[in-house]
Amino acid sequence: MGNMLRANDIRTKAEKLSEENQLLFEEVSNYIYSAPISSRQANQVLAEIIAEWLELEQRRLPLHVQKHSVAAYCQQRLSGIPKQPAKLKVAQALATGMLILAVAFAVQTIVQFIGFFDSTVQATKFSLFPLVLLAVFGLAGIYMVHGTKHKKRANIWKVAGGASQLLAVLLFFTAMRLWDGLLTVTLDFPSSLLFLVLSVVGWFGARRLKHVLEEQTQDGQMPVVLPPPPHATATLKNAQEEAEKQNNNNS
């Protein structure tokens, strides 16, 4: 899209609308941002909308939407957004998981640092096995659910993906209770700091992958430009006819 704007730029442009249309645009923005699309895609859609609305206001033409039809209007605009690829969904989940781990290891690092001054703080045992199970079955489930667009028997794949995600959660809690002796590490200050660094690096890597996949998705995205409503088209036609008459009279 040629009207790629940031959220702040969109808000600035929205301030040029009339007060009534500003309130309407706020409702449209809330709906678009709550849709299951990336923030970059949402900004693209809103950039197209604000450009059209400003042009319609400049021509004194009515908008395509009214307060009671915001949901239908937004759904029609979102119909041009391609489905997010499974790889992007996996990257989003991975980034979230790495962020949670980074926070957990940051807390553990602080606790172990306090141990230098408090002898009651001891190193703790930590099992990586539950996390491995959660990651393998969880990410595989996400991929199966969202990667069924070009697969045969898509419903079967989606059910299998949902079952895999549920199994990931069950195995995670089961492993914490029954198999917590597998893949254990001792979390003292150096090891906690090491895992913190690895988690942060993994988070940045997943975010970078997510960003690249979002850009690839946007390259294939086509904007949805709605035609003016019939009464707006008639008004524009009348204005053009008046302009042509004026030009003929001047000549």
Short mmCIF file of C-alpha atoms in Angstrom, two decimals:
data_model
loop_
_atom_site.label_atom_id
_atom_site.label_comp_id
_atom_site.label_asym_id
_atom_site.label_seq_id
_atom_site.Cartn_x
_atom_site.Cartn_y
_atom_site.Cartn_z
CA MET A 1 0.00 0.00 0.00
CA GLY A 2 1.21 3.43 -0.77
CA ASN A 3 -0.39 5.07 2.29
CA MET A 4 1.64 3.25 4.91
CA LEU A 5 1.49 5.36 8.09
CA ARG A 6 2.33 4.85 11.71
CA ALA A 7 -0.37 4.95 14.38
CA ASN A 8 0.66 8.47 15.46
CA ASP A 9 0.52 9.73 11.87
CA ILE A 10 -2.95 8.25 11.46
CA ARG A 11 -4.19 9.97 14.62
CA THR A 12 -2.74 13.26 13.42
CA LYS A 13 -4.52 12.94 10.07
CA ALA A 14 -7.76 11.96 11.83
CA GLU A 15 -7.73 15.30 13.65
CA LYS A 16 -8.37 16.97 10.27
CA LEU A 17 -11.76 15.28 10.07
CA SER A 18 -14.92 16.90 11.34
CA GLU A 19 -15.72 16.30 14.99
CA GLU A 20 -18.50 13.87 14.12
CA ASN A 21 -16.30 11.88 11.75
CA GLN A 22 -13.45 11.85 14.27
CA LEU A 23 -15.70 9.99 16.71
CA LEU A 24 -16.74 7.61 13.94
CA PHE A 25 -13.13 7.02 12.93
CA GLU A 26 -12.26 6.23 16.55
CA GLU A 27 -14.85 3.45 16.55
CA VAL A 28 -13.51 2.13 13.25
CA SER A 29 -9.94 2.23 14.63
CA ASN A 30 -10.91 0.31 17.76
CA TYR A 31 -12.58 -2.37 15.64
CA ILE A 32 -9.63 -2.68 13.23
CA TYR A 33 -7.04 -2.85 16.00
CA SER A 34 -9.05 -5.55 17.80
CA ALA A 35 -9.14 -7.71 14.65
CA PRO A 36 -6.84 -10.77 14.50
CA ILE A 37 -4.28 -9.06 12.26
CA SER A 38 -0.89 -7.53 12.90
CA SER A 39 -0.53 -3.90 13.96
CA ARG A 40 1.23 -3.15 10.67
CA GLN A 41 -1.69 -4.53 8.70
CA ALA A 42 -4.15 -2.58 10.86
CA ASN A 43 -2.21 0.63 10.21
CA GLN A 44 -2.28 -0.07 6.48
CA VAL A 45 -6.05 -0.46 6.46
CA LEU A 46 -6.57 2.65 8.58
CA ALA A 47 -4.20 4.64 6.36
CA GLU A 48 -6.37 3.80 3.35
CA ILE A 49 -9.53 4.67 5.26
CA ILE A 50 -8.32 8.04 6.54
CA ALA A 51 -7.09 9.02 3.06
CA GLU A 52 -10.51 8.23 1.57
CA TRP A 53 -12.42 9.99 4.34
CA LEU A 54 -10.36 13.16 4.03
CA GLU A 55 -10.93 13.20 0.27
CA LEU A 56 -14.67 12.67 0.70
CA GLU A 57 -14.87 15.48 3.26
CA GLN A 58 -12.92 17.76 0.94
CA ARG A 59 -15.46 17.07 -1.82
CA ARG A 60 -18.32 17.43 0.69
CA LEU A 61 -19.46 13.88 -0.01
CA PRO A 62 -20.95 11.49 2.58
CA LEU A 63 -18.85 8.69 4.01
CA HIS A 64 -19.30 5.00 3.26
CA VAL A 65 -20.19 4.24 6.87
CA GLN A 66 -22.57 5.33 9.61
CA LYS A 67 -22.49 4.66 13.33
CA HIS A 68 -24.83 1.67 13.11
CA SER A 69 -22.83 0.05 10.28
CA VAL A 70 -19.28 0.28 11.67
CA ALA A 71 -18.93 -3.49 12.14
CA ALA A 72 -20.10 -4.34 8.62
CA TYR A 73 -17.93 -1.60 7.15
CA CYS A 74 -14.81 -2.81 8.98
CA GLN A 75 -15.44 -6.42 8.05
CA GLN A 76 -15.63 -5.41 4.41
CA ARG A 77 -12.37 -3.48 4.69
CA LEU A 78 -10.70 -6.42 6.42
CA SER A 79 -11.83 -8.82 3.69
CA GLY A 80 -8.79 -7.78 1.65
CA ILE A 81 -6.36 -8.82 4.37
CA PRO A 82 -4.80 -12.19 3.56
CA LYS A 83 -4.82 -14.86 6.23
CA GLN A 84 -1.72 -14.73 8.38
CA PRO A 85 0.61 -17.59 7.41
CA ALA A 86 1.25 -20.37 9.90
CA LYS A 87 4.92 -19.40 10.14
CA LEU A 88 3.92 -15.95 11.35
CA LYS A 89 1.60 -17.41 14.00
CA VAL A 90 4.42 -19.66 15.20
CA ALA A 91 6.85 -16.72 15.31
CA GLN A 92 4.35 -14.69 17.36
CA ALA A 93 3.87 -17.53 19.84
CA LEU A 94 7.61 -18.12 20.04
CA ALA A 95 8.29 -14.43 20.71
CA THR A 96 5.69 -14.41 23.50
CA GLY A 97 7.15 -17.56 25.03
CA MET A 98 10.71 -16.21 24.94
CA LEU A 99 9.56 -12.97 26.56
CA ILE A 100 7.91 -14.89 29.41
CA LEU A 101 11.10 -16.91 29.90
CA ALA A 102 13.21 -13.75 29.86
CA VAL A 103 11.09 -12.22 32.62
CA ALA A 104 11.24 -15.43 34.68
CA PHE A 105 15.03 -15.74 34.36
CA ALA A 106 15.41 -12.02 35.09
CA VAL A 107 13.61 -12.54 38.41
CA GLN A 108 15.73 -15.62 39.13
CA THR A 109 18.91 -13.69 38.32
CA ILE A 110 17.94 -10.95 40.78
CA VAL A 111 17.19 -13.54 43.46
CA GLN A 112 20.53 -15.26 42.94
CA PHE A 113 22.33 -11.90 43.02
CA ILE A 114 20.76 -11.23 46.40
CA GLY A 115 22.31 -14.55 47.44
CA PHE A 116 25.73 -12.91 47.41
CA PHE A 117 24.59 -10.91 50.44
CA ASP A 118 22.10 -13.35 51.98
CA SER A 119 23.29 -16.87 52.75
CA THR A 120 19.72 -18.17 53.02
CA VAL A 121 19.28 -17.85 49.25
CA GLN A 122 20.21 -21.15 47.63
CA ALA A 123 20.62 -22.31 44.05
CA THR A 124 17.51 -24.05 42.69
CA LYS A 125 16.96 -27.01 40.40
CA PHE A 126 15.12 -26.32 37.19
CA SER A 127 13.85 -28.85 34.64
CA LEU A 128 13.86 -27.89 30.98
CA PHE A 129 11.84 -30.96 29.99
CA PRO A 130 8.35 -29.44 30.56
CA LEU A 131 9.31 -26.42 28.44
CA VAL A 132 10.57 -28.67 25.65
CA LEU A 133 7.27 -30.57 25.60
CA LEU A 134 5.25 -27.36 25.67
CA ALA A 135 7.26 -25.83 22.84
CA VAL A 136 7.29 -28.89 20.56
CA PHE A 137 3.62 -29.86 20.83
CA GLY A 138 2.34 -26.29 21.24
CA LEU A 139 4.13 -24.80 18.23
CA ALA A 140 3.36 -27.87 16.13
CA GLY A 141 -0.32 -27.47 17.02
CA ILE A 142 -0.33 -23.81 16.06
CA TYR A 143 1.26 -24.64 12.73
CA MET A 144 -1.28 -27.38 12.01
CA VAL A 145 -4.26 -25.13 12.85
CA HIS A 146 -3.12 -22.14 10.80
CA GLY A 147 -1.27 -23.94 8.03
CA THR A 148 -4.28 -25.75 6.57
CA LYS A 149 -5.17 -23.28 3.82
CA HIS A 150 -3.75 -25.33 0.94
CA LYS A 151 -3.99 -28.76 2.57
CA LYS A 152 -6.54 -31.44 1.91
CA ARG A 153 -8.77 -32.43 4.81
CA ALA A 154 -8.23 -29.06 6.47
CA ASN A 155 -10.74 -29.78 9.24
CA ILE A 156 -8.82 -32.87 10.29
CA TRP A 157 -5.60 -30.87 10.46
CA LYS A 158 -7.29 -28.19 12.56
CA VAL A 159 -8.69 -30.74 15.00
CA ALA A 160 -5.28 -32.40 15.22
CA GLY A 161 -3.67 -29.02 15.82
CA GLY A 162 -6.09 -28.17 18.60
CA ALA A 163 -5.48 -31.57 20.18
CA SER A 164 -1.73 -31.02 19.96
CA GLN A 165 -2.00 -27.68 21.77
CA LEU A 166 -4.16 -29.22 24.48
CA LEU A 167 -1.71 -32.10 24.80
CA ALA A 168 1.14 -29.59 25.13
CA VAL A 169 -0.51 -28.00 28.18
CA LEU A 170 -1.30 -31.37 29.78
CA LEU A 171 2.21 -32.69 29.21
CA PHE A 172 3.70 -29.47 30.58
CA PHE A 173 1.94 -29.77 33.93
CA THR A 174 2.41 -33.54 34.05
CA ALA A 175 6.15 -33.20 33.44
CA MET A 176 6.42 -30.60 36.19
CA ARG A 177 5.06 -33.11 38.70
CA LEU A 178 6.28 -36.48 37.44
CA TRP A 179 9.30 -35.89 35.20
CA ASP A 180 10.90 -32.87 36.85
CA GLY A 181 14.14 -34.84 37.22
CA LEU A 182 14.77 -34.87 33.45
CA LEU A 183 16.95 -32.23 31.76
CA THR A 184 17.55 -30.43 35.04
CA VAL A 185 19.97 -27.57 35.51
CA THR A 186 21.12 -25.80 38.65
CA LEU A 187 20.14 -22.15 38.62
CA ASP A 188 22.80 -20.19 40.42
CA PHE A 189 23.71 -16.63 39.47
CA PRO A 190 25.93 -17.45 36.43
CA SER A 191 23.52 -19.99 34.95
CA SER A 192 20.49 -17.75 35.60
CA LEU A 193 22.25 -14.89 33.87
CA LEU A 194 23.18 -17.16 30.95
CA PHE A 195 19.58 -18.32 30.48
CA LEU A 196 18.42 -14.71 30.75
CA VAL A 197 20.77 -13.68 27.94
CA LEU A 198 19.71 -16.65 25.78
CA SER A 199 16.03 -15.85 26.35
CA VAL A 200 16.50 -12.20 25.41
CA VAL A 201 18.45 -13.18 22.28
CA GLY A 202 15.72 -15.68 21.41
CA TRP A 203 13.06 -13.02 21.93
CA PHE A 204 14.82 -10.56 19.63
CA GLY A 205 15.34 -13.30 17.05
CA ALA A 206 11.67 -14.30 17.13
CA ARG A 207 10.59 -10.66 16.85
CA ARG A 208 12.90 -10.18 13.89
CA LEU A 209 11.47 -13.27 12.20
CA LYS A 210 7.95 -12.01 12.92
CA HIS A 211 8.81 -8.64 11.37
CA VAL A 212 10.20 -10.27 8.21
CA LEU A 213 7.17 -12.53 7.83
CA GLU A 214 4.81 -9.57 8.31
CA GLU A 215 6.55 -7.68 5.52
CA GLN A 216 6.30 -10.70 3.23
CA THR A 217 2.59 -10.93 4.02
CA GLN A 218 2.07 -7.24 3.31
CA ASP A 219 3.72 -7.53 -0.12
CA GLY A 220 0.83 -9.73 -1.23
CA GLN A 221 -1.87 -7.65 0.43
CA MET A 222 -4.27 -5.71 -1.75
CA PRO A 223 -6.16 -2.73 -0.35
CA VAL A 224 -9.94 -2.84 -0.27
CA VAL A 225 -11.25 0.43 -1.65
CA LEU A 226 -15.00 0.74 -1.37
CA PRO A 227 -16.91 2.60 -4.09
CA PRO A 228 -18.83 5.68 -3.01
CA PRO A 229 -22.48 5.07 -2.14
CA PRO A 230 -25.00 5.81 -4.93
CA HIS A 231 -26.04 9.19 -3.53
CA ALA A 232 -22.38 10.19 -3.24
CA THR A 233 -21.74 9.16 -6.85
CA ALA A 234 -24.73 11.20 -7.99
CA THR A 235 -23.52 14.22 -6.04
CA LEU A 236 -20.06 13.94 -7.57
CA LYS A 237 -21.56 13.58 -11.05
CA ASN A 238 -23.66 16.69 -10.55
CA ALA A 239 -20.62 18.61 -9.35
CA GLN A 240 -18.67 17.54 -12.45
CA GLU A 241 -21.54 18.58 -14.72
CA GLU A 242 -21.73 21.99 -13.04
CA ALA A 243 -17.98 22.42 -13.49
CA GLU A 244 -18.23 21.56 -17.20
CA LYS A 245 -21.08 24.05 -17.68
CA GLN A 246 -19.04 26.74 -15.95
CA ASN A 247 -16.07 26.04 -18.20
CA ASN A 248 -18.29 26.21 -21.32
CA ASN A 249 -19.75 29.54 -20.21
CA ASN A 250 -16.30 30.99 -19.58
CA SER A 251 -15.13 29.94 -23.03
#
